Amino acid sequence: MISWKNFDELDSYKTLEGLKDEVTLKEVMAGESGAERVKSYSVPMACGLNYNYAAKEVDEKVLSALETLAKEAELKEKFEALYNGEVVNTGEKRMVLHHMTRGQLGNPVTADGGDKRAFYEEQQKRIAEFAGKVHSGEITNENGEKFTEVVQIGIGGSDLGPRAMYLALENWAKKNGTFLMDAKFISNVDPDDASQVLASTDVAHAIFILVSKSGTTLETLTNQSFVMDALKKDGLDPAKHMIAVTSETSPLAHSDDYLDAFFMDDYIGGRYSSTSAVGGAVLSLAFGPEVFARFLNGAAEEDKLAATKEPLQNPDMLDALIGVYERNFLDYRETAILPYSQALSRFPAHLQQLDMESNGKSVNRFGEPIKTYKTGPVIFGEPGTNGQHSFYQLLHQGTDIIPLQFIGFKKSQLENDVDIQGSTSQKKLCANVSAQIQAFACGKDSDDKNKYFEGNRPSSIIIGDQLTPETLGALLAHFENKVMFQGFIWNVNSFDQEGVQLGKTLAKKVLAHDTDGALKVYADIFGI
């Protein structure tokens, strides 16, 4: 039987406390020994990716302790319990089934009167059929004309993940002849967001996707009103231009106000929903169902690796373990996500929500305060090389050490390059990320203290050949699984988000003029 214990109750917690100063990166990453370390400190991921952790502050002794931690914390067993349908989301008393949207890892799971894997497959089939009819012109606007654009209306996980995935594959699809519809996204309740998107949209030839699990999300319904007004101004019936992605029990599920509705359920949190109908509808319309299926396959292959028993051969688990070591024993409070791929420009923003909404908790899964150890780190990031000319100054010479997670590819997506000063642009990009890893680890000596770099700043890198639907799916699953494993170690519920609900509740009170104290003053300042 699985034992859900706080991190500091495990024997490995005390062992790891004694290993804080075990590794000096400037020493282990220098010279030929550093070269050998780069070769050996690498674990294969799915779809040709590799997780390389040579520039992390670990050695065989630390890795052995982390391996013990993984077994003592029963990480493999807890993952098995999750994908076999146990109620792991204790706060909301729900199963957690986002892995099942892309494959069956374990036993069949029955809920809501049916097999859940069959349910997700059915939604994917329905979306594929719908997208095919839109692309062929069988489903048209009310004037009998083909739709040419798709606009997703949603917020949080209904926007960040699907938007990041769309941008990641947009250029790839154009190069490979699978770019079928331009996609745009409306998320912010700020009216300028919807106004700006609609101003650049051919509304008459656009199909709108309203995404809300509950069907009651205030920001999303407000933006829906913007869209409906724009359609009506053009003399168009909104019901002929909208589909819904929602739960079967929401008010949107069986409404005549939509061309069709596709279903998610309560077992998939918004930030984990890119491989569900939430991402499936927009990506299938934009690139075709076959591309979305390839994306799912990449995620499924990485999930299989996450179920690997041996922690040091399990890239998702190993990344999680090293991150816990950095957060709890090296006292690093942040992690920077640095993709050296412009296509992943919004990937850090998605991971920011994924990680901070999941593990930003100060009570354990039973509601008891966590007092002796820290939980989730602050996540931020931008693509390289832009970040190098922005915040890398602090990363190199600031007073805080911030662990770094690089992502790099040998080939660009478009493979449209220029040769200048003896090398191509892509080689320059790869040279930059390689140099940064070495510079952060080894630093630079100088008598001029302004030009002195201390080094000993840890990083890892995920390396692939090229960003494709499969590698994108594997990347996404890697980070989802990493967050999950860290939540297991910290004994928090990574699948609810009560901190998000509080702001929603108070906003409704302000709008209802049910305010007092400071809340009333703020409402008065804004003239509400």
Short mmCIF file of C-alpha atoms in Angstrom, two decimals:
data_model
loop_
_atom_site.label_atom_id
_atom_site.label_comp_id
_atom_site.label_asym_id
_atom_site.label_seq_id
_atom_site.Cartn_x
_atom_site.Cartn_y
_atom_site.Cartn_z
CA MET A 1 0.00 0.00 0.00
CA ILE A 2 1.32 3.47 -0.93
CA SER A 3 2.46 5.68 1.92
CA TRP A 4 1.92 9.42 1.47
CA LYS A 5 4.53 11.02 3.72
CA ASN A 6 5.94 14.52 3.96
CA PHE A 7 9.37 14.88 2.39
CA ASP A 8 11.14 15.53 5.69
CA GLU A 9 9.83 12.24 7.11
CA LEU A 10 11.93 10.25 4.64
CA ASP A 11 15.38 8.99 5.62
CA SER A 12 16.83 10.24 2.32
CA TYR A 13 15.94 13.82 3.32
CA LYS A 14 18.58 13.71 6.06
CA THR A 15 21.10 12.07 3.72
CA LEU A 16 20.66 14.79 1.12
CA GLU A 17 21.03 17.51 3.74
CA GLY A 18 24.62 16.36 4.23
CA LEU A 19 25.49 16.57 0.52
CA LYS A 20 25.01 20.30 -0.08
CA ASP A 21 28.64 21.11 -0.93
CA GLU A 22 29.39 17.83 -2.67
CA VAL A 23 30.11 19.17 -6.20
CA THR A 24 31.99 22.18 -7.55
CA LEU A 25 31.00 22.70 -11.17
CA LYS A 26 34.14 24.66 -12.03
CA GLU A 27 36.16 21.56 -11.21
CA VAL A 28 34.04 18.77 -12.68
CA MET A 29 33.23 20.58 -15.94
CA ALA A 30 36.81 21.57 -16.75
CA GLY A 31 39.09 19.87 -19.28
CA GLU A 32 38.88 16.26 -20.41
CA SER A 33 37.04 15.15 -17.27
CA GLY A 34 34.31 17.65 -18.17
CA ALA A 35 34.12 16.24 -21.69
CA GLU A 36 33.70 12.70 -20.34
CA ARG A 37 31.07 13.93 -17.90
CA VAL A 38 29.02 15.47 -20.72
CA LYS A 39 29.05 12.12 -22.53
CA SER A 40 28.08 10.04 -19.51
CA TYR A 41 25.58 12.30 -17.73
CA SER A 42 22.91 11.89 -20.40
CA VAL A 43 19.62 9.97 -20.51
CA PRO A 44 17.61 9.23 -23.68
CA MET A 45 14.11 10.66 -23.94
CA ALA A 46 11.41 9.80 -26.45
CA CYS A 47 11.52 10.77 -30.14
CA GLY A 48 15.30 11.19 -30.28
CA LEU A 49 15.56 13.74 -27.48
CA ASN A 50 18.22 13.52 -24.76
CA TYR A 51 18.28 14.96 -21.25
CA ASN A 52 21.85 16.01 -20.39
CA TYR A 53 22.58 16.99 -16.79
CA ALA A 54 26.40 17.17 -16.84
CA ALA A 55 26.33 20.80 -15.68
CA LYS A 56 24.22 20.04 -12.61
CA GLU A 57 25.74 19.94 -9.11
CA VAL A 58 25.48 16.18 -8.76
CA ASP A 59 27.91 13.28 -8.67
CA GLU A 60 27.61 9.55 -8.05
CA LYS A 61 27.06 10.07 -4.33
CA VAL A 62 24.27 12.63 -4.85
CA LEU A 63 22.70 10.55 -7.62
CA SER A 64 22.71 7.49 -5.38
CA ALA A 65 20.91 9.45 -2.66
CA LEU A 66 18.37 10.72 -5.20
CA GLU A 67 17.82 7.18 -6.42
CA THR A 68 17.10 6.14 -2.86
CA LEU A 69 14.73 9.09 -2.50
CA ALA A 70 12.78 8.01 -5.58
CA LYS A 71 12.31 4.53 -4.19
CA GLU A 72 11.57 5.68 -0.66
CA ALA A 73 9.01 8.21 -1.94
CA GLU A 74 7.48 5.42 -4.08
CA LEU A 75 7.43 7.63 -7.18
CA LYS A 76 6.90 4.79 -9.62
CA GLU A 77 4.12 3.31 -7.50
CA LYS A 78 2.37 6.68 -7.14
CA PHE A 79 2.50 7.23 -10.89
CA GLU A 80 1.01 3.78 -11.40
CA ALA A 81 -1.75 4.61 -8.93
CA LEU A 82 -2.46 7.82 -10.84
CA TYR A 83 -2.73 6.30 -14.30
CA ASN A 84 -4.68 3.31 -12.97
CA GLY A 85 -7.40 5.65 -11.76
CA GLU A 86 -6.87 6.13 -8.03
CA VAL A 87 -8.16 9.41 -6.58
CA VAL A 88 -4.85 11.27 -6.51
CA ASN A 89 -6.41 14.76 -6.62
CA THR A 90 -7.38 14.65 -2.96
CA GLY A 91 -8.51 18.29 -2.72
CA GLU A 92 -11.23 17.84 -5.33
CA LYS A 93 -11.63 14.09 -4.77
CA ARG A 94 -10.95 13.29 -8.42
CA MET A 95 -8.85 10.99 -10.54
CA VAL A 96 -6.09 12.50 -12.69
CA LEU A 97 -6.28 11.20 -16.26
CA HIS A 98 -4.49 13.57 -18.64
CA HIS A 99 -2.02 10.79 -19.55
CA MET A 100 -4.95 8.76 -20.82
CA THR A 101 -5.76 11.35 -23.50
CA ARG A 102 -2.70 10.06 -25.39
CA GLY A 103 -2.55 6.39 -24.44
CA GLN A 104 -3.35 3.56 -22.03
CA LEU A 105 -0.42 3.10 -19.66
CA GLY A 106 -2.09 0.75 -17.22
CA ASN A 107 -5.42 -0.86 -16.45
CA PRO A 108 -8.71 0.28 -17.97
CA VAL A 109 -10.34 3.02 -15.89
CA THR A 110 -14.12 3.17 -15.63
CA ALA A 111 -15.94 6.34 -14.59
CA ASP A 112 -19.08 8.25 -15.55
CA GLY A 113 -20.57 5.04 -16.86
CA GLY A 114 -17.85 4.10 -19.31
CA ASP A 115 -14.24 3.37 -20.17
CA LYS A 116 -12.28 6.65 -19.98
CA ARG A 117 -9.72 5.83 -22.67
CA ALA A 118 -12.59 5.02 -25.03
CA PHE A 119 -14.19 8.34 -24.12
CA TYR A 120 -11.05 10.32 -25.01
CA GLU A 121 -10.59 8.37 -28.22
CA GLU A 122 -14.17 9.11 -29.16
CA GLN A 123 -13.65 12.84 -28.63
CA GLN A 124 -10.49 12.75 -30.76
CA LYS A 125 -12.39 10.89 -33.49
CA ARG A 126 -15.25 13.41 -33.40
CA ILE A 127 -12.82 16.34 -33.57
CA ALA A 128 -10.97 14.74 -36.49
CA GLU A 129 -14.23 14.23 -38.39
CA PHE A 130 -15.37 17.78 -37.69
CA ALA A 131 -12.02 19.27 -38.74
CA GLY A 132 -12.06 17.19 -41.92
CA LYS A 133 -15.50 18.54 -42.85
CA VAL A 134 -14.37 22.11 -42.20
CA HIS A 135 -11.27 21.63 -44.36
CA SER A 136 -13.26 20.01 -47.18
CA GLY A 137 -15.95 22.69 -47.14
CA GLU A 138 -18.69 20.32 -46.00
CA ILE A 139 -19.11 22.52 -42.92
CA THR A 140 -19.21 26.19 -43.95
CA ASN A 141 -20.33 29.56 -42.66
CA GLU A 142 -23.99 30.50 -43.17
CA ASN A 143 -23.18 31.91 -46.61
CA GLY A 144 -21.84 28.55 -47.76
CA GLU A 145 -18.22 29.75 -47.76
CA LYS A 146 -15.22 27.94 -46.28
CA PHE A 147 -13.81 28.91 -42.93
CA THR A 148 -10.24 30.20 -43.22
CA GLU A 149 -9.39 31.13 -39.63
CA VAL A 150 -9.91 29.68 -36.16
CA VAL A 151 -9.99 31.71 -32.95
CA GLN A 152 -9.80 30.08 -29.52
CA ILE A 153 -11.50 31.87 -26.62
CA GLY A 154 -10.24 30.67 -23.24
CA ILE A 155 -7.99 31.60 -20.35
CA GLY A 156 -5.31 29.89 -18.27
CA GLY A 157 -4.87 26.30 -19.38
CA SER A 158 -7.45 26.83 -22.11
CA ASP A 159 -5.08 29.36 -23.69
CA LEU A 160 -1.45 29.01 -22.59
CA GLY A 161 -0.85 25.39 -23.57
CA PRO A 162 -2.75 25.35 -26.88
CA ARG A 163 -1.27 28.73 -27.85
CA ALA A 164 2.28 27.56 -27.08
CA MET A 165 1.73 24.34 -29.05
CA TYR A 166 0.25 26.20 -32.04
CA LEU A 167 3.17 28.64 -32.20
CA ALA A 168 5.64 25.76 -31.83
CA LEU A 169 4.27 23.98 -34.91
CA GLU A 170 3.15 26.91 -37.08
CA ASN A 171 6.35 27.20 -39.14
CA TRP A 172 6.83 23.43 -39.25
CA ALA A 173 3.32 23.04 -40.70
CA LYS A 174 3.91 25.74 -43.31
CA LYS A 175 7.09 24.03 -44.44
CA ASN A 176 5.50 20.58 -44.54
CA GLY A 177 2.27 21.55 -46.29
CA THR A 178 -0.05 20.93 -43.33
CA PHE A 179 -0.83 24.55 -42.45
CA LEU A 180 -4.58 24.64 -43.09
CA MET A 181 -5.99 27.53 -41.04
CA ASP A 182 -4.50 30.51 -39.25
CA ALA A 183 -5.20 30.36 -35.49
CA LYS A 184 -5.57 33.24 -33.04
CA PHE A 185 -6.30 33.36 -29.32
CA ILE A 186 -8.37 35.61 -27.06
CA SER A 187 -7.75 35.17 -23.34
CA ASN A 188 -7.52 38.37 -21.30
CA VAL A 189 -10.75 39.94 -20.01
CA ASP A 190 -9.09 43.28 -20.85
CA PRO A 191 -11.32 44.44 -23.74
CA ASP A 192 -8.23 45.50 -25.70
CA ASP A 193 -7.30 41.84 -26.17
CA ALA A 194 -10.52 40.80 -27.89
CA SER A 195 -10.73 44.08 -29.80
CA GLN A 196 -7.21 43.70 -31.19
CA VAL A 197 -7.70 40.08 -32.27
CA LEU A 198 -11.09 40.75 -33.86
CA ALA A 199 -9.75 43.79 -35.72
CA SER A 200 -7.30 41.55 -37.58
CA THR A 201 -9.76 38.68 -38.11
CA ASP A 202 -12.01 38.04 -41.09
CA VAL A 203 -14.96 37.38 -38.80
CA ALA A 204 -17.23 36.11 -41.58
CA HIS A 205 -14.77 33.32 -42.39
CA ALA A 206 -13.67 32.53 -38.83
CA ILE A 207 -14.74 29.65 -36.64
CA PHE A 208 -14.58 30.39 -32.90
CA ILE A 209 -13.83 27.82 -30.19
CA LEU A 210 -15.25 28.65 -26.75
CA VAL A 211 -13.29 26.68 -24.12
CA SER A 212 -14.61 26.46 -20.56
CA LYS A 213 -14.87 23.25 -18.57
CA SER A 214 -17.55 24.63 -16.27
CA GLY A 215 -19.22 26.79 -18.90
CA THR A 216 -19.23 29.63 -16.37
CA THR A 217 -15.72 31.15 -16.60
CA LEU A 218 -16.33 34.90 -16.36
CA GLU A 219 -13.43 36.05 -18.56
CA THR A 220 -14.26 33.54 -21.29
CA LEU A 221 -17.98 34.31 -21.38
CA THR A 222 -17.20 38.04 -21.46
CA ASN A 223 -14.94 37.54 -24.48
CA GLN A 224 -17.60 35.37 -26.10
CA SER A 225 -19.91 38.37 -25.92
CA PHE A 226 -17.31 40.45 -27.77
CA VAL A 227 -17.21 37.85 -30.52
CA MET A 228 -20.98 37.53 -30.74
CA ASP A 229 -21.34 41.29 -31.05
CA ALA A 230 -18.76 41.34 -33.86
CA LEU A 231 -20.59 38.57 -35.71
CA LYS A 232 -23.99 40.22 -35.30
CA LYS A 233 -22.63 43.54 -36.60
CA ASP A 234 -21.76 41.70 -39.81
CA GLY A 235 -25.26 40.21 -39.94
CA LEU A 236 -24.01 36.74 -39.02
CA ASP A 237 -25.57 34.16 -36.73
CA PRO A 238 -23.05 33.34 -33.93
CA ALA A 239 -24.43 29.80 -33.68
CA LYS A 240 -23.13 29.14 -37.22
CA HIS A 241 -19.61 30.25 -36.27
CA MET A 242 -18.94 28.72 -32.84
CA ILE A 243 -18.08 25.40 -31.30
CA ALA A 244 -17.65 24.63 -27.61
CA VAL A 245 -15.09 22.58 -25.68
CA THR A 246 -16.54 21.92 -22.27
CA SER A 247 -17.68 19.22 -19.85
CA GLU A 248 -20.76 17.14 -20.59
CA THR A 249 -22.51 18.63 -17.54
CA SER A 250 -21.89 22.31 -18.36
CA PRO A 251 -24.57 24.64 -19.77
CA LEU A 252 -22.61 24.78 -23.05
CA ALA A 253 -22.70 21.04 -23.64
CA HIS A 254 -26.03 20.63 -25.40
CA SER A 255 -26.86 24.13 -26.54
CA ASP A 256 -28.23 25.20 -29.92
CA ASP A 257 -25.83 28.16 -29.76
CA TYR A 258 -22.96 26.08 -31.20
CA LEU A 259 -22.20 24.14 -34.36
CA ASP A 260 -20.94 21.32 -32.17
CA ALA A 261 -19.52 20.61 -28.71
CA PHE A 262 -16.54 18.45 -27.75
CA PHE A 263 -16.00 17.22 -24.25
CA MET A 264 -13.32 17.22 -21.60
CA ASP A 265 -14.02 16.11 -18.04
CA ASP A 266 -13.24 16.90 -14.43
CA TYR A 267 -10.28 14.49 -14.40
CA ILE A 268 -8.12 16.78 -16.55
CA GLY A 269 -6.92 20.10 -15.15
CA GLY A 270 -6.66 23.06 -17.50
CA ARG A 271 -2.87 23.22 -17.40
CA TYR A 272 -2.71 19.53 -18.33
CA SER A 273 -5.29 19.80 -21.12
CA SER A 274 -3.24 20.43 -24.28
CA THR A 275 -3.54 16.77 -25.29
CA SER A 276 -7.31 16.74 -24.67
CA ALA A 277 -10.08 18.35 -26.72
CA VAL A 278 -8.84 21.72 -25.42
CA GLY A 279 -5.74 21.50 -27.60
CA GLY A 280 -7.18 18.97 -30.03
CA ALA A 281 -9.85 21.17 -31.57
CA VAL A 282 -7.68 24.17 -32.39
CA LEU A 283 -4.61 22.17 -33.44
CA SER A 284 -6.65 19.80 -35.61
CA LEU A 285 -8.34 22.71 -37.35
CA ALA A 286 -5.07 24.59 -37.82
CA PHE A 287 -2.81 21.72 -38.91
CA GLY A 288 -5.06 18.72 -39.47
CA PRO A 289 -5.95 15.76 -37.21
CA GLU A 290 -2.94 13.74 -38.40
CA VAL A 291 -0.51 16.31 -37.01
CA PHE A 292 -2.36 16.38 -33.70
CA ALA A 293 -2.17 12.57 -33.60
CA ARG A 294 1.61 12.73 -34.10
CA PHE A 295 1.83 15.22 -31.23
CA LEU A 296 -0.13 12.79 -29.01
CA ASN A 297 2.16 9.92 -30.03
CA GLY A 298 5.23 11.86 -28.91
CA ALA A 299 3.64 12.53 -25.52
CA ALA A 300 2.61 8.88 -25.17
CA GLU A 301 6.16 7.67 -25.87
CA GLU A 302 7.57 9.98 -23.18
CA ASP A 303 4.91 8.80 -20.71
CA LYS A 304 6.14 5.24 -21.21
CA LEU A 305 9.65 6.34 -20.20
CA ALA A 306 8.21 8.11 -17.15
CA ALA A 307 6.91 4.73 -16.00
CA THR A 308 10.46 3.29 -16.07
CA LYS A 309 11.37 1.67 -12.78
CA GLU A 310 15.01 2.81 -12.51
CA PRO A 311 15.14 6.53 -11.52
CA LEU A 312 18.50 7.26 -13.16
CA GLN A 313 17.24 5.88 -16.49
CA ASN A 314 13.93 7.74 -16.24
CA PRO A 315 14.52 11.26 -17.68
CA ASP A 316 11.35 12.82 -16.26
CA MET A 317 11.92 11.42 -12.79
CA LEU A 318 15.63 12.27 -12.80
CA ASP A 319 14.94 15.87 -13.83
CA ALA A 320 12.40 16.09 -11.01
CA LEU A 321 14.80 14.64 -8.43
CA ILE A 322 17.61 17.02 -9.35
CA GLY A 323 15.16 19.92 -9.20
CA VAL A 324 14.09 18.91 -5.68
CA TYR A 325 17.75 18.67 -4.62
CA GLU A 326 18.33 22.20 -5.92
CA ARG A 327 15.19 23.63 -4.33
CA ASN A 328 15.45 22.01 -0.92
CA PHE A 329 19.14 21.48 -0.25
CA LEU A 330 20.93 24.02 -2.43
CA ASP A 331 18.23 26.61 -1.63
CA TYR A 332 17.67 27.76 -5.21
CA ARG A 333 14.31 29.51 -5.44
CA GLU A 334 13.84 29.93 -9.18
CA THR A 335 14.31 27.98 -12.38
CA ALA A 336 14.76 29.58 -15.81
CA ILE A 337 13.44 27.78 -18.90
CA LEU A 338 15.56 28.80 -21.90
CA PRO A 339 14.57 27.29 -25.26
CA TYR A 340 17.01 28.04 -28.07
CA SER A 341 14.16 27.83 -30.58
CA GLN A 342 11.98 30.78 -31.55
CA ALA A 343 9.12 28.36 -32.17
CA LEU A 344 9.04 27.72 -28.39
CA SER A 345 8.57 31.42 -27.62
CA ARG A 346 5.51 30.80 -25.43
CA PHE A 347 6.59 27.45 -24.01
CA PRO A 348 8.13 29.01 -20.86
CA ALA A 349 4.84 30.85 -20.19
CA HIS A 350 2.97 27.55 -20.37
CA LEU A 351 5.49 25.84 -18.07
CA GLN A 352 5.20 28.76 -15.67
CA GLN A 353 1.52 27.95 -15.17
CA LEU A 354 2.07 24.20 -15.24
CA ASP A 355 4.68 24.30 -12.46
CA MET A 356 3.60 27.22 -10.28
CA GLU A 357 -0.12 26.42 -10.32
CA SER A 358 0.59 22.75 -9.60
CA ASN A 359 3.24 22.90 -6.87
CA GLY A 360 2.83 26.40 -5.47
CA LYS A 361 1.36 24.98 -2.27
CA SER A 362 2.10 25.48 1.43
CA VAL A 363 -0.05 22.63 2.73
CA ASN A 364 0.32 18.94 2.01
CA ARG A 365 -2.23 16.77 0.24
CA PHE A 366 -4.12 16.36 3.55
CA GLY A 367 -4.36 20.10 4.22
CA GLU A 368 -1.61 20.18 6.85
CA PRO A 369 0.93 23.07 6.81
CA ILE A 370 4.36 22.30 5.34
CA LYS A 371 6.83 23.94 7.73
CA THR A 372 10.31 22.52 7.28
CA TYR A 373 10.88 22.44 3.50
CA LYS A 374 10.10 24.53 0.42
CA THR A 375 7.88 23.50 -2.47
CA GLY A 376 7.60 24.74 -6.07
CA PRO A 377 10.12 27.19 -7.52
CA VAL A 378 9.42 30.40 -9.44
CA ILE A 379 9.52 29.66 -13.18
CA PHE A 380 10.37 32.18 -15.89
CA GLY A 381 12.10 32.26 -19.25
CA GLU A 382 12.47 33.52 -22.81
CA PRO A 383 13.97 32.08 -25.98
CA GLY A 384 17.69 32.33 -26.59
CA THR A 385 19.48 34.28 -27.89
CA ASN A 386 17.05 37.08 -26.99
CA GLY A 387 17.37 36.29 -23.29
CA GLN A 388 21.14 36.62 -23.50
CA HIS A 389 20.66 40.30 -24.32
CA SER A 390 18.08 40.71 -21.57
CA PHE A 391 18.25 38.98 -18.16
CA TYR A 392 21.33 36.74 -18.53
CA GLN A 393 23.35 39.46 -16.78
CA LEU A 394 21.63 38.55 -13.52
CA LEU A 395 21.96 34.83 -14.26
CA HIS A 396 25.73 35.19 -14.73
CA GLN A 397 26.65 37.74 -12.06
CA GLY A 398 23.64 38.29 -9.82
CA THR A 399 23.70 37.50 -6.11
CA ASP A 400 21.23 34.62 -6.49
CA ILE A 401 22.09 31.41 -8.30
CA ILE A 402 19.25 30.34 -10.60
CA PRO A 403 19.25 26.84 -12.13
CA LEU A 404 18.72 26.81 -15.89
CA GLN A 405 16.94 24.40 -18.19
CA PHE A 406 18.04 24.82 -21.79
CA ILE A 407 16.30 23.28 -24.81
CA GLY A 408 18.14 23.09 -28.13
CA PHE A 409 17.86 21.52 -31.57
CA LYS A 410 20.52 20.67 -34.15
CA LYS A 411 18.31 21.80 -37.06
CA SER A 412 15.97 24.74 -37.45
CA GLN A 413 12.36 24.07 -38.40
CA LEU A 414 12.44 25.82 -41.76
CA GLU A 415 16.05 24.87 -42.55
CA ASN A 416 16.32 28.23 -44.27
CA ASP A 417 19.74 29.46 -43.25
CA VAL A 418 22.44 31.95 -44.11
CA ASP A 419 26.20 31.43 -44.04
CA ILE A 420 28.12 34.38 -42.61
CA GLN A 421 31.64 34.63 -41.18
CA GLY A 422 32.27 30.95 -41.73
CA SER A 423 29.17 29.39 -40.13
CA THR A 424 25.40 29.23 -40.54
CA SER A 425 22.83 30.94 -38.34
CA GLN A 426 21.79 27.62 -36.82
CA LYS A 427 25.39 26.76 -35.97
CA LYS A 428 25.71 30.17 -34.33
CA LEU A 429 22.58 29.43 -32.30
CA CYS A 430 23.92 26.03 -31.17
CA ALA A 431 27.32 27.59 -30.41
CA ASN A 432 25.62 30.14 -28.20
CA VAL A 433 23.76 27.59 -26.09
CA SER A 434 26.89 25.41 -25.77
CA ALA A 435 28.97 28.41 -24.72
CA GLN A 436 26.38 29.51 -22.17
CA ILE A 437 26.34 26.13 -20.44
CA GLN A 438 30.13 26.19 -20.12
CA ALA A 439 30.23 29.85 -19.06
CA PHE A 440 27.62 29.35 -16.35
CA ALA A 441 29.42 26.28 -15.01
CA CYS A 442 33.06 27.41 -15.19
CA GLY A 443 32.89 31.19 -15.07
CA LYS A 444 35.81 33.43 -15.98
CA ASP A 445 38.74 34.77 -13.94
CA SER A 446 39.67 38.43 -14.14
CA ASP A 447 41.47 40.96 -11.99
CA ASP A 448 38.72 43.40 -12.97
CA LYS A 449 35.87 42.35 -10.65
CA ASN A 450 33.29 43.73 -13.08
CA LYS A 451 34.53 41.15 -15.59
CA TYR A 452 34.86 38.29 -13.10
CA PHE A 453 32.36 35.43 -13.42
CA GLU A 454 32.19 33.13 -10.43
CA GLY A 455 30.67 30.20 -12.33
CA ASN A 456 29.21 27.24 -10.42
CA ARG A 457 25.79 28.06 -11.89
CA PRO A 458 23.98 24.81 -12.75
CA SER A 459 22.11 23.97 -15.93
CA SER A 460 20.69 21.05 -17.87
CA ILE A 461 19.75 20.78 -21.53
CA ILE A 462 17.27 18.79 -23.55
CA ILE A 463 18.79 18.24 -27.00
CA GLY A 464 16.96 17.08 -30.11
CA ASP A 465 17.43 16.93 -33.84
CA GLN A 466 14.49 19.16 -34.79
CA LEU A 467 11.26 20.46 -33.30
CA THR A 468 8.46 18.33 -34.81
CA PRO A 469 4.97 17.30 -33.60
CA GLU A 470 6.49 14.20 -31.98
CA THR A 471 9.34 15.99 -30.19
CA LEU A 472 6.94 18.71 -29.03
CA GLY A 473 4.65 16.09 -27.52
CA ALA A 474 7.59 14.44 -25.78
CA LEU A 475 8.79 17.79 -24.43
CA LEU A 476 5.36 18.63 -23.07
CA ALA A 477 4.96 15.24 -21.38
CA HIS A 478 8.47 15.47 -19.91
CA PHE A 479 7.66 18.65 -18.02
CA GLU A 480 4.18 17.50 -17.02
CA ASN A 481 5.71 14.36 -15.54
CA LYS A 482 8.54 16.26 -13.89
CA VAL A 483 6.04 18.50 -12.08
CA MET A 484 3.98 15.46 -11.07
CA PHE A 485 6.98 13.64 -9.57
CA GLN A 486 8.08 16.72 -7.64
CA GLY A 487 4.56 17.08 -6.23
CA PHE A 488 4.71 13.46 -5.07
CA ILE A 489 8.02 14.12 -3.28
CA TRP A 490 6.74 17.29 -1.59
CA ASN A 491 3.48 15.48 -0.75
CA VAL A 492 1.34 18.26 -2.24
CA ASN A 493 -1.71 17.97 -4.45
CA SER A 494 -0.42 19.08 -7.86
CA PHE A 495 -3.86 18.93 -9.45
CA ASP A 496 -5.99 21.60 -7.78
CA GLN A 497 -5.56 25.40 -7.76
CA GLU A 498 -7.41 27.02 -4.88
CA GLY A 499 -5.21 30.13 -5.15
CA VAL A 500 -6.75 30.80 -8.56
CA GLN A 501 -10.31 30.43 -7.27
CA LEU A 502 -9.93 33.09 -4.57
CA GLY A 503 -9.40 35.95 -7.01
CA LYS A 504 -12.39 34.85 -9.09
CA THR A 505 -14.64 34.82 -6.03
CA LEU A 506 -13.58 38.28 -4.85
CA ALA A 507 -13.96 39.76 -8.34
CA LYS A 508 -17.57 38.60 -8.41
CA LYS A 509 -18.14 40.23 -5.01
CA VAL A 510 -16.79 43.53 -6.31
CA LEU A 511 -19.04 43.40 -9.36
CA ALA A 512 -22.02 42.67 -7.08
CA HIS A 513 -21.03 45.64 -4.84
CA ASP A 514 -20.72 43.21 -1.94
CA THR A 515 -17.58 44.85 -0.57
CA ASP A 516 -16.18 46.46 2.54
CA GLY A 517 -12.83 47.61 3.91
CA ALA A 518 -9.90 47.77 1.50
CA LEU A 519 -11.84 45.90 -1.18
CA LYS A 520 -14.45 48.67 -1.25
CA VAL A 521 -11.77 51.36 -1.52
CA TYR A 522 -10.19 49.66 -4.54
CA ALA A 523 -13.61 49.26 -6.13
CA ASP A 524 -14.29 52.97 -5.57
CA ILE A 525 -10.92 53.94 -7.11
CA PHE A 526 -11.85 52.09 -10.30
CA GLY A 527 -15.38 53.48 -10.27
CA ILE A 528 -17.07 50.08 -9.99
#
